[in-house]
Amino acid sequence: MDEDDPPSEHAHIAGQTHKAKALKQFEDAVSNGAGGDSAESTQKCNEVRFKVAHGLLLVFFFWLFCLHALGIYFFTKGFLLTKLVLENKSECAVPPIDLSAGYTPGSFSAGCWHPKAFDKAVVIIVDALRYDFTVPFSPGKPGEQPQHFHNALSVLYETATSQPNNAVLLPFIADPPTTTLQRLKGLTTGTLPTFIDAGSNFAGTAIEEDNMLAQLREAGKNLVHLGDDTWHSLFPGYFDANLTHAYDSLNVWDLHTVDNGVSEHLLPLLHSSNVTKWDVIFGHYLGVDHAGHRYGPDHPAMASKLQQMDGIFREIINILDDQTLLIVMGDHGMDAKGDHGGESDDEIQAALWMYSKKGMFGRSSSDYLEPPRTAKERPVGQIDLVPTLSLLLGIPIPFNNLGAPIEEAFVGEHGTDIQNLTTVKRLTGAQIKRYQHEYALARGLAESATSGPLALWTEADGHWNTAAKYKVSATDDWRTVSAAFSEYQLETLRICRSLWARFDVTSMAHGIAMLVAGVVLLAMYARGLRDDRAKITPMLLRRIAIGTPFGVLGGGILGAVTTSMSFLDACLYGSVAGGFLGAVSVGFAVPQSLLSPLPSSIWGWLAFTLTVSQSIGFASNSYTIWEDEILLFFLVTFGVVTVISSLRQGDLADRTLGIFHSILFILLTRLASLSRLCREEQMPFCKSTYYASATSSTSAPWQLLIPFSLAILLPDVIKSFYKGTRSYEGSAIFWVGFALRIGLLLAAIYWTLATADDGDWFGFNKEVLRTSKVIIAQLVLGIAFAAGTTTFAWAKPCVNIQTTLNSDDLLDESPTSTAGSSSGGPSVTILGYANVHGTRYFLLVTNFLLAITLVQKPMGGGAIGLLTWQILSLLEIIDTNALADTAIGPVVLALLGSFHFFKTGHQATLASIQWDSAFVALKSIRYPWSPLLVLLNTFGAQILTTVAVPLVVLWKRPLKLKQKQKTQRKGERDAEGDGDGLLGDVAKALATYLLYFAVINLATSMWAGWLRRHLMLYRIFSPRFMLGAVVLLVVDLVALAVALGGIRWNVESVAGVFGWG
């Protein structure tokens, strides 16, 4: 399409095409004696047949998606750990054991089970406050230099050192997963996190089990919350509406709004004139966490936030009264890049600081006067805060608590009141015993499951009774009793961890069976059918439609007579079984249509080997850790094999082109491998290059050269592939040469402004800068999806049709094809004819290329650019080596998608998710756009390769018109009618591509299930299983909605010019 006058060019093409059609129809009429009405009727019939076949393919691939989703659902339901949430509540007047020294329970004013120490409390959560942020820097090895986060927040360590009776600072160890939601549950209930809490609160996020806030409210306390709005989803209606101020917690680009809002409302409430308005304040600061996500811990922004916290805490100390307890803590830490979610040391090692002007804290040993220098010394669990704070405020310990009292809060100023410490440990242990008993009854557990802890309890309680009977006063004797209760608590905690690590193996097996069924069906559909897939799909769907209701009926009967599976799950399982059997029955109906799905060529065996060897490798934790390097080896191996294959080609042009693109493919793969984000387990053998440094989450200034280079070079690279078949015509001129380049240039400008914002390059208002970024990003997405989709939907093929005289040539496969009358009359020259399907469809790939490049960091955008180039080179390799009908093309595309997942700054870990991508085109969280942006960032590489799969079939595919051909190359695919045969071939390629991801998902699920007791399950195998499951569902949907949907538009456009066959 001409840039200046698109309509005239379209008119030109249409006019020339009309001449060609008229000439062809005239010749057909003369040779066949057929009239125009018959030809038009045939055209219409072919069009309808294509649309029906296309619609049925969409239905079939949607059914495959449902099959995968149900398999993943059943496996996940059995794999993700569950615990039963008890509805029991602790009561002030009902202590778990007889109280000592005649203390009377039931008084909130004096203390329910133990004399309270404070009337009020201010609990401050500094999100992601890692322990080493709070202690002075001390070199771990000679020459080690402090980082930006060191020595910025000093008040906690200073007070704990200079005023040990007023303050205590301890490592505060979180139980993974280290996400804020799960951590808040543990910090308020005292229980261990599981992925699914079954029971009364299963359906929602609100915490309905017994917790500290519920007990405080029961005691008549007025609760105030400031900060992170997650608290309001967990505790709806708990807080004073007039004093509470909640803020959006997900905008990681905003470092200051939440923190400033908390301080603005917190400090006035602490003044003497306002202390009667509240009893307990919960303040949740987010700036440190957001600085980590955005910049990483080693950045001036982190130092600034920590210094801000230091100043605020000093101000709070100055105005705090004697009856108020101040607690500052982190809910989790952060890794070297500022992310969290996993179980590495940096992610679980938070800080806990308790302060009171009363002077009530003590140390049981002189060695403990200084706070621990590292988080490995004297750590306490985060669940230990629950009984500690409950007893200090005089409320009952929540029923489900498994934590222990923190020693420093109960040993007295001099650290010698071990009897009091033992008393609170006994109280806590008795509550744990009560919970353990009720949980065993509810779960129907055997006595042997709890016999070990009960024996320890009997022993500890025996020591207590002896000490009480003889009125023991010796500190060492009380230490022995105290240690016995601690041993009971720790053993119970261990037992509970094992009980809650119980997997539903039956459900997991059902899920695996469904996933196996999906793999079998995909294997037969992709590689085991002799007939055209578009023609056999209607029979498949008919039999699936018949089998599914019978399966649901059988499942319903099974669900009604058995208790091992719910009625709904039984129906779902039956529907899959019935549909699968219905699909399999096709093989008995038309056995002549079946082939062995096993490979029959060296290329098929190579694709099989690459897929299966990778699947087997996931049984090894080291293989999973180094998956990116394994994929690099696989892709380079493929490149080497294609070099050898190209050397054997007889045609000089094919041999030269094949060798060139094979070597280029290898070089591009090696170049892409330079983009690297290392996971913790790869250290020190890996060096991250994706960000400015291993401790940063921002790009280096020099990396801005990458997006600008991409804007300059990539359109020309794509243009060169189009010109190889004289296809740089029509819409390609405008879209590739202009629109794509402008979009990439705007994306480069966006990341320049983002880097300037991160580095404070400019002095003007940051709000202007951020608004400009958002506008530019939205413009890029508009070009990609609004303008791009419109262009793809309505554009004519990338051809130019010219009329010349005196040509005797008939249609051939050269880039410039001609048609004319045999008598030497006018002829029509079609520039771009040899790749009419491929070059037009590739326009759709460029739309997603532009959008995905925008949401990647500069290094990731470069990787996506290289991926696009590799896709084009792969297509040339497939064409020159005649590999379009083999499995190797779709499998290598899948390998490329998986490889570039790692090259775009991702790993199979929760911590590597780039949440800040949710704000690339938005100022705040907006659904569903923010999650879609994160999805596009995380799985951009797999999405791009999925969109490109039809090109394996379409690239340089000959377009056959119904007339005698002068020549036909060896091995040429029959495309008579073009619509049906093309559609079946695309379905075959897509099924082969999806088969790779289905096998990977099946393998990662099976290995995660088999290794469910492995030490590295939740660190390595479980995240890889989750990645495989999500990727399979994503590529299923993209293949269905984009790739198959795009084929229809593409074929209709080509048929609009050249007819329906």
XYZ file of N, CA, C and O in Angstrom, residues 232-356:
500
model
N -8.146 -4.801 54.636
C -9.599 -4.665 54.598
C -10.269 -5.834 53.896
O -11.443 -6.112 54.155
N -9.548 -6.519 53.018
C -10.103 -7.737 52.429
C -10.020 -8.897 53.410
O -10.850 -9.806 53.374
N -9.025 -8.859 54.300
C -8.876 -9.918 55.296
C -9.762 -9.693 56.513
O -10.248 -10.654 57.131
N -9.950 -8.429 56.891
C -10.697 -8.099 58.107
C -11.766 -7.042 57.817
O -11.701 -5.919 58.322
N -12.738 -7.357 57.003
C -13.762 -6.361 56.643
C -14.614 -5.976 57.852
O -15.097 -6.824 58.607
N -14.781 -4.667 58.052
C -15.629 -4.175 59.126
C -14.995 -4.156 60.501
O -15.667 -3.854 61.490
N -13.690 -4.451 60.587
C -13.020 -4.500 61.888
C -12.589 -3.119 62.378
O -12.388 -2.926 63.572
N -12.383 -2.177 61.467
C -11.699 -0.938 61.818
C -12.647 0.246 61.918
O -13.688 0.290 61.258
N -12.233 1.201 62.734
C -12.985 2.444 62.916
C -13.009 3.204 61.587
O -11.972 3.660 61.099
N -14.197 3.337 61.024
C -14.306 3.939 59.692
C -13.895 5.400 59.677
O -13.435 5.915 58.646
N -14.034 6.095 60.804
C -13.711 7.521 60.842
C -12.213 7.784 60.942
O -11.747 8.862 60.555
N -11.468 6.828 61.470
C -10.039 7.036 61.677
C -9.178 6.238 60.701
O -7.980 6.482 60.590
N -9.786 5.294 60.023
C -9.042 4.392 59.139
C -8.863 5.004 57.752
O -9.785 5.624 57.213
N -7.679 4.785 57.174
C -7.371 5.282 55.820
C -6.587 4.202 55.078
O -5.438 3.915 55.430
N -7.220 3.595 54.077
C -6.585 2.533 53.301
C -6.134 3.066 51.953
O -6.739 3.984 51.393
N -5.052 2.466 51.421
C -4.479 2.911 50.150
C -4.220 1.693 49.258
O -3.948 0.592 49.734
N -4.284 1.921 47.966
C -4.015 0.878 46.980
C -2.613 0.321 47.208
O -1.642 1.078 47.301
N -2.523 -1.010 47.261
C -1.247 -1.639 47.627
C -0.433 -2.122 46.437
O 0.702 -2.563 46.621
N -0.970 -2.071 45.226
C -0.327 -2.755 44.103
C 0.473 -1.846 43.175
O 1.152 -2.335 42.289
N 0.399 -0.545 43.360
C 1.112 0.354 42.460
C 2.568 0.469 42.895
O 2.958 1.360 43.631
N 3.401 -0.451 42.407
C 4.799 -0.500 42.841
C 5.617 0.681 42.311
O 6.736 0.906 42.751
N 5.052 1.429 41.353
C 5.768 2.600 40.850
C 5.654 3.774 41.821
O 6.456 4.701 41.764
N 4.681 3.722 42.699
C 4.438 4.826 43.628
C 5.100 4.512 44.964
O 4.644 3.658 45.722
N 6.175 5.217 45.274
C 6.932 4.967 46.501
C 6.451 5.793 47.678
O 6.814 5.490 48.827
N 5.644 6.794 47.448
C 5.434 7.782 48.501
C 3.987 7.961 48.964
O 3.766 8.320 50.126
N 3.004 7.747 48.099
C 1.627 8.072 48.468
C 1.177 7.333 49.729
O 0.629 7.933 50.662
N 1.397 6.027 49.777
C 0.957 5.245 50.935
C 1.713 5.666 52.184
O 1.117 5.912 53.248
N 3.038 5.764 52.079
C 3.851 6.107 53.255
C 3.494 7.490 53.791
O 3.352 7.677 55.007
N 3.357 8.432 52.896
C 3.012 9.784 53.352
C 1.618 9.809 53.985
O 1.395 10.512 54.975
N 0.703 9.023 53.419
C -0.638 8.974 53.976
C -0.667 8.350 55.359
O -1.370 8.830 56.268
N 0.108 7.268 55.549
C 0.168 6.632 56.872
C 0.721 7.607 57.906
O 0.149 7.788 58.985
N 1.832 8.254 57.584
C 2.456 9.181 58.535
C 1.551 10.382 58.822
O 1.450 10.846 59.965
N 0.901 10.862 57.789
C 0.027 12.028 57.940
C -1.080 11.786 58.951
O -1.457 12.682 59.712
N -1.592 10.553 59.008
C -2.693 10.245 59.914
C -2.230 9.574 61.203
O -2.928 9.657 62.218
N -1.073 8.921 61.163
C -0.589 8.216 62.354
C -0.091 9.171 63.428
O -0.481 9.071 64.613
N 0.764 10.085 63.075
C 1.407 10.956 64.065
C 0.403 11.784 64.865
O 0.528 11.874 66.092
N -0.619 12.374 64.234
C -1.606 13.109 65.048
C -2.353 12.221 66.035
O -2.699 12.659 67.142
N -2.593 10.951 65.667
C -3.319 10.059 66.571
C -2.522 9.732 67.831
O -3.096 9.358 68.862
N -1.208 9.881 67.760
C -0.363 9.545 68.910
C -0.273 10.683 69.919
O 0.216 10.467 71.045
N -0.695 11.862 69.561
C -0.658 12.984 70.501
C -1.654 12.753 71.624
O -2.685 12.103 71.458
N -1.357 13.300 72.766
C -2.150 13.041 73.973
C -3.614 13.413 73.804
O -4.492 12.817 74.428
N -3.906 14.384 72.976
C -5.298 14.814 72.798
C -6.130 13.795 72.030
O -7.359 13.862 72.032
N -5.470 12.831 71.366
C -6.203 11.876 70.530
C -6.069 10.430 70.988
O -6.670 9.539 70.377
N -5.295 10.155 72.043
C -5.032 8.760 72.410
C -6.266 8.040 72.927
O -6.305 6.807 72.946
N -7.274 8.781 73.350
C -8.492 8.127 73.829
C -9.393 7.644 72.701
O -10.368 6.934 72.941
N -9.055 8.024 71.477
C -9.910 7.673 70.333
C -9.634 6.259 69.812
O -10.408 5.739 69.011
N -8.548 5.643 70.240
C -8.170 4.347 69.686
C -7.506 3.489 70.759
O -7.065 3.988 71.797
N -7.416 2.195 70.475
C -6.711 1.269 71.370
C -5.527 0.599 70.672
O -4.474 0.449 71.259
N -5.730 0.180 69.448
C -4.649 -0.452 68.691
C -4.653 0.121 67.275
O -5.702 0.169 66.621
N -3.483 0.564 66.842
C -3.319 1.081 65.476
C -2.453 0.103 64.688
O -1.387 -0.318 65.160
N -2.898 -0.230 63.491
C -2.107 -1.027 62.562
C -1.723 -0.125 61.392
O -2.591 0.304 60.625
N -0.446 0.167 61.260
C 0.041 0.979 60.141
C 0.896 0.133 59.225
O 1.793 -0.588 59.684
N 0.626 0.202 57.945
C 1.336 -0.660 56.994
C 1.980 0.204 55.908
O 1.307 0.688 54.994
N 3.315 0.395 56.018
C 4.076 1.167 55.038
C 4.489 0.266 53.873
O 4.871 -0.896 54.067
N 4.455 0.820 52.659
C 4.756 0.045 51.453
C 5.962 0.558 50.667
O 6.401 -0.090 49.721
N 6.484 1.720 51.040
C 7.520 2.339 50.224
C 8.772 1.499 50.069
O 9.367 1.442 48.983
N 9.212 0.829 51.148
C 10.422 0.000 51.064
C 10.202 -1.151 50.088
O 11.068 -1.453 49.261
N 9.053 -1.793 50.193
C 8.730 -2.894 49.277
C 8.684 -2.405 47.828
O 9.242 -3.044 46.929
N 8.039 -1.280 47.603
C 7.929 -0.766 46.237
C 9.280 -0.321 45.687
O 9.568 -0.501 44.499
N 10.115 0.260 46.557
C 11.461 0.636 46.110
C 12.248 -0.599 45.701
O 13.010 -0.582 44.726
N 12.052 -1.693 46.454
C 12.727 -2.940 46.092
C 12.250 -3.470 44.759
O 13.054 -3.855 43.908
N 10.943 -3.512 44.560
C 10.403 -4.012 43.292
C 10.851 -3.158 42.120
O 11.163 -3.684 41.043
N 10.894 -1.856 42.335
C 11.182 -0.963 41.216
C 12.682 -0.826 40.942
O 13.106 -0.809 39.788
N 13.461 -0.734 42.008
C 14.886 -0.445 41.825
C 15.811 -1.548 42.327
O 16.961 -1.616 41.909
N 15.340 -2.380 43.246
C 16.229 -3.297 43.944
C 16.740 -2.659 45.217
O 16.670 -1.434 45.390
N 17.270 -3.459 46.172
C 17.691 -2.889 47.459
C 18.918 -1.993 47.376
O 19.057 -1.071 48.184
N 19.792 -2.253 46.418
C 21.023 -1.453 46.338
C 20.819 -0.269 45.396
O 21.345 -0.218 44.286
N 20.035 0.702 45.861
C 19.708 1.870 45.046
C 19.469 3.057 45.966
O 18.967 2.893 47.083
N 19.816 4.255 45.529
C 19.589 5.430 46.382
C 18.136 5.576 46.837
O 17.881 6.084 47.929
N 17.184 5.145 46.003
C 15.782 5.251 46.404
C 15.497 4.408 47.634
O 14.680 4.788 48.488
N 16.167 3.253 47.752
C 15.984 2.421 48.934
C 16.567 3.110 50.159
O 15.950 3.113 51.245
N 17.734 3.684 50.013
C 18.335 4.412 51.135
C 17.429 5.555 51.578
O 17.247 5.798 52.780
N 16.850 6.254 50.624
C 15.956 7.367 50.948
C 14.732 6.895 51.720
O 14.320 7.516 52.703
N 14.134 5.762 51.299
C 12.955 5.252 51.998
C 13.297 4.791 53.413
O 12.541 5.030 54.364
N 14.416 4.126 53.559
C 14.819 3.665 54.886
C 15.132 4.845 55.810
O 14.807 4.819 57.005
N 15.744 5.866 55.258
C 16.008 7.070 56.059
C 14.709 7.748 56.459
O 14.584 8.268 57.579
N 13.734 7.729 55.551
C 12.426 8.286 55.890
C 11.793 7.509 57.041
O 11.251 8.095 57.989
N 11.867 6.166 56.982
C 11.331 5.341 58.066
C 12.063 5.632 59.378
O 11.443 5.695 60.449
N 13.360 5.811 59.286
C 14.156 6.102 60.483
C 13.659 7.385 61.148
O 13.470 7.437 62.377
N 13.436 8.409 60.365
C 12.951 9.674 60.917
C 11.566 9.546 61.528
O 11.278 10.112 62.593
N 10.696 8.790 60.873
C 9.339 8.609 61.388
C 9.361 7.867 62.717
O 8.669 8.241 63.675
N 10.171 6.811 62.810
C 10.216 6.036 64.047
C 10.778 6.864 65.201
O 10.330 6.736 66.346
N 11.738 7.704 64.919
C 12.280 8.569 65.965
C 11.197 9.544 66.459
O 11.096 9.821 67.662
N 10.409 10.039 65.533
C 9.340 10.955 65.923
C 8.279 10.236 66.750
O 7.759 10.782 67.734
N 7.957 8.987 66.370
C 6.980 8.211 67.133
C 7.482 7.948 68.548
O 6.734 8.059 69.531
N 8.762 7.618 68.676
C 9.345 7.351 69.992
C 9.196 8.573 70.901
O 8.883 8.451 72.089
N 9.402 9.735 70.331
C 9.355 10.960 71.135
C 7.966 11.220 71.714
O 7.841 11.749 72.823
N 6.922 10.886 70.987
C 5.578 11.243 71.446
C 4.820 10.064 72.057
O 3.686 10.226 72.519
N 5.419 8.871 72.075
C 4.753 7.688 72.613
C 4.622 7.777 74.129
O 5.539 8.239 74.814
N 3.482 7.307 74.667
C 3.322 7.320 76.133
C 3.766 5.987 76.726
O 4.083 5.028 76.026
N 3.752 5.896 78.077
C 4.300 4.737 78.770
C 3.423 3.498 78.656
O 3.897 2.373 78.849
N 2.130 3.681 78.399
C 1.212 2.550 78.384
C 0.992 1.963 76.988
O 0.127 1.122 76.812
N 1.791 2.448 76.039
C 1.614 1.990 74.656
C 2.832 1.190 74.205
O 3.979 1.624 74.368
N 2.569 0.027 73.660
C 3.618 -0.823 73.095
C 3.770 -0.481 71.613
O 2.788 -0.386 70.878
N 5.014 -0.298 71.196
C 5.310 -0.016 69.785
C 6.019 -1.217 69.183
O 7.029 -1.687 69.709
N 5.483 -1.714 68.093
C 6.084 -2.842 67.377
C 6.307 -2.430 65.928
O 5.402 -1.918 65.270
N 7.515 -2.649 65.450
C 7.850 -2.434 64.035
C 8.362 -3.751 63.491
O 9.231 -4.388 64.101
N 7.837 -4.159 62.348
C 8.256 -5.450 61.798
C 8.133 -5.453 60.279
O 7.401 -4.649 59.689
N 8.837 -6.369 59.676
C 8.673 -6.655 58.254
C 7.839 -7.906 58.093
O 7.939 -8.828 58.904
N 7.015 -7.956 57.074
C 6.228 -9.169 56.839
C 7.026 -10.212 56.064
O 6.671 -11.395 56.055
N 8.076 -9.778 55.410
C 8.980 -10.659 54.670
C 10.189 -9.836 54.288
O 10.262 -8.634 54.593
N 11.158 -10.441 53.617
C 12.314 -9.699 53.129
C 12.211 -9.487 51.631
O 11.122 -9.378 51.074
N 13.346 -9.439 50.974
C 13.386 -9.332 49.509
C 14.699 -9.912 49.029
O 15.700 -9.940 49.763
N 14.693 -10.398 47.796
C 15.928 -10.966 47.259
C 16.829 -9.862 46.717
O 16.547 -8.667 46.901
N 17.888 -10.249 46.050
C 18.888 -9.270 45.603
C 18.335 -8.292 44.589
O 18.880 -7.195 44.417
N 17.231 -8.640 43.916
C 16.612 -7.735 42.948
C 15.437 -6.972 43.533
O 14.806 -6.188 42.840
N 15.089 -7.271 44.788
C 13.980 -6.572 45.411
C 12.655 -7.290 45.319
O 11.624 -6.733 45.691
N 12.653 -8.532 44.829
C 11.416 -9.290 44.696
C 11.263 -10.271 45.853
O 12.188 -10.503 46.629
N 10.097 -10.885 45.955
C 9.844 -11.859 47.018
C 8.711 -12.765 46.606
O 8.076 -12.561 45.577
N 8.438 -13.769 47.403
C 7.419 -14.763 47.100
C 7.915 -16.168 47.345
O 7.127 -17.086 47.592
N 9.233 -16.356 47.290
C 9.820 -17.679 47.468
C 10.303 -17.922 48.881
O 9.835 -17.329 49.847
N 11.304 -18.775 49.008
C 11.775 -19.186 50.318
C 13.283 -19.044 50.476
O 13.884 -19.702 51.314
N 13.913 -18.177 49.704
C 15.345 -17.938 49.902
C 15.559 -17.194 51.214
O 14.646 -16.586 51.766
N 16.778 -17.237 51.723
C 17.079 -16.592 53.008
C 16.710 -15.119 52.998
O 16.105 -14.605 53.951
N 17.063 -14.421 51.947
C 16.783 -12.989 51.897
C 15.286 -12.700 51.889
O 14.851 -11.637 52.353
N 14.502 -13.623 51.374
C 13.054 -13.403 51.294
C 12.341 -13.694 52.608
O 11.297 -13.110 52.894
N 12.876 -14.604 53.425
C 12.188 -14.973 54.670
C 12.727 -14.245 55.894
O 12.095 -14.258 56.951
N 13.866 -13.569 55.759
C 14.514 -12.958 56.925
C 14.071 -11.508 57.097
O 14.680 -10.579 56.562
N 12.990 -11.311 57.831
C 12.492 -9.973 58.143
C 13.032 -9.540 59.506
O 13.833 -10.249 60.137
N 12.598 -8.365 59.961
C 13.061 -7.820 61.245
C 11.864 -7.579 62.158
O 10.774 -7.228 61.694
N 12.082 -7.758 63.475
C 11.077 -7.447 64.497
C 11.724 -6.570 65.558
O 12.771 -6.908 66.111
N 11.078 -5.434 65.841
C 11.557 -4.504 66.872
C 10.386 -4.160 67.778
O 9.316 -3.754 67.304
N 10.583 -4.370 69.079
C 9.552 -4.026 70.069
C 10.119 -2.960 70.998
O 11.268 -3.061 71.457
N 9.280 -1.961 71.316
C 9.747 -0.827 72.113
C 8.675 -0.403 73.117
O 7.470 -0.384 72.797
N 9.121 -0.078 74.302
C 8.234 0.451 75.339
C 9.038 1.350 76.267
O 10.178 1.034 76.625
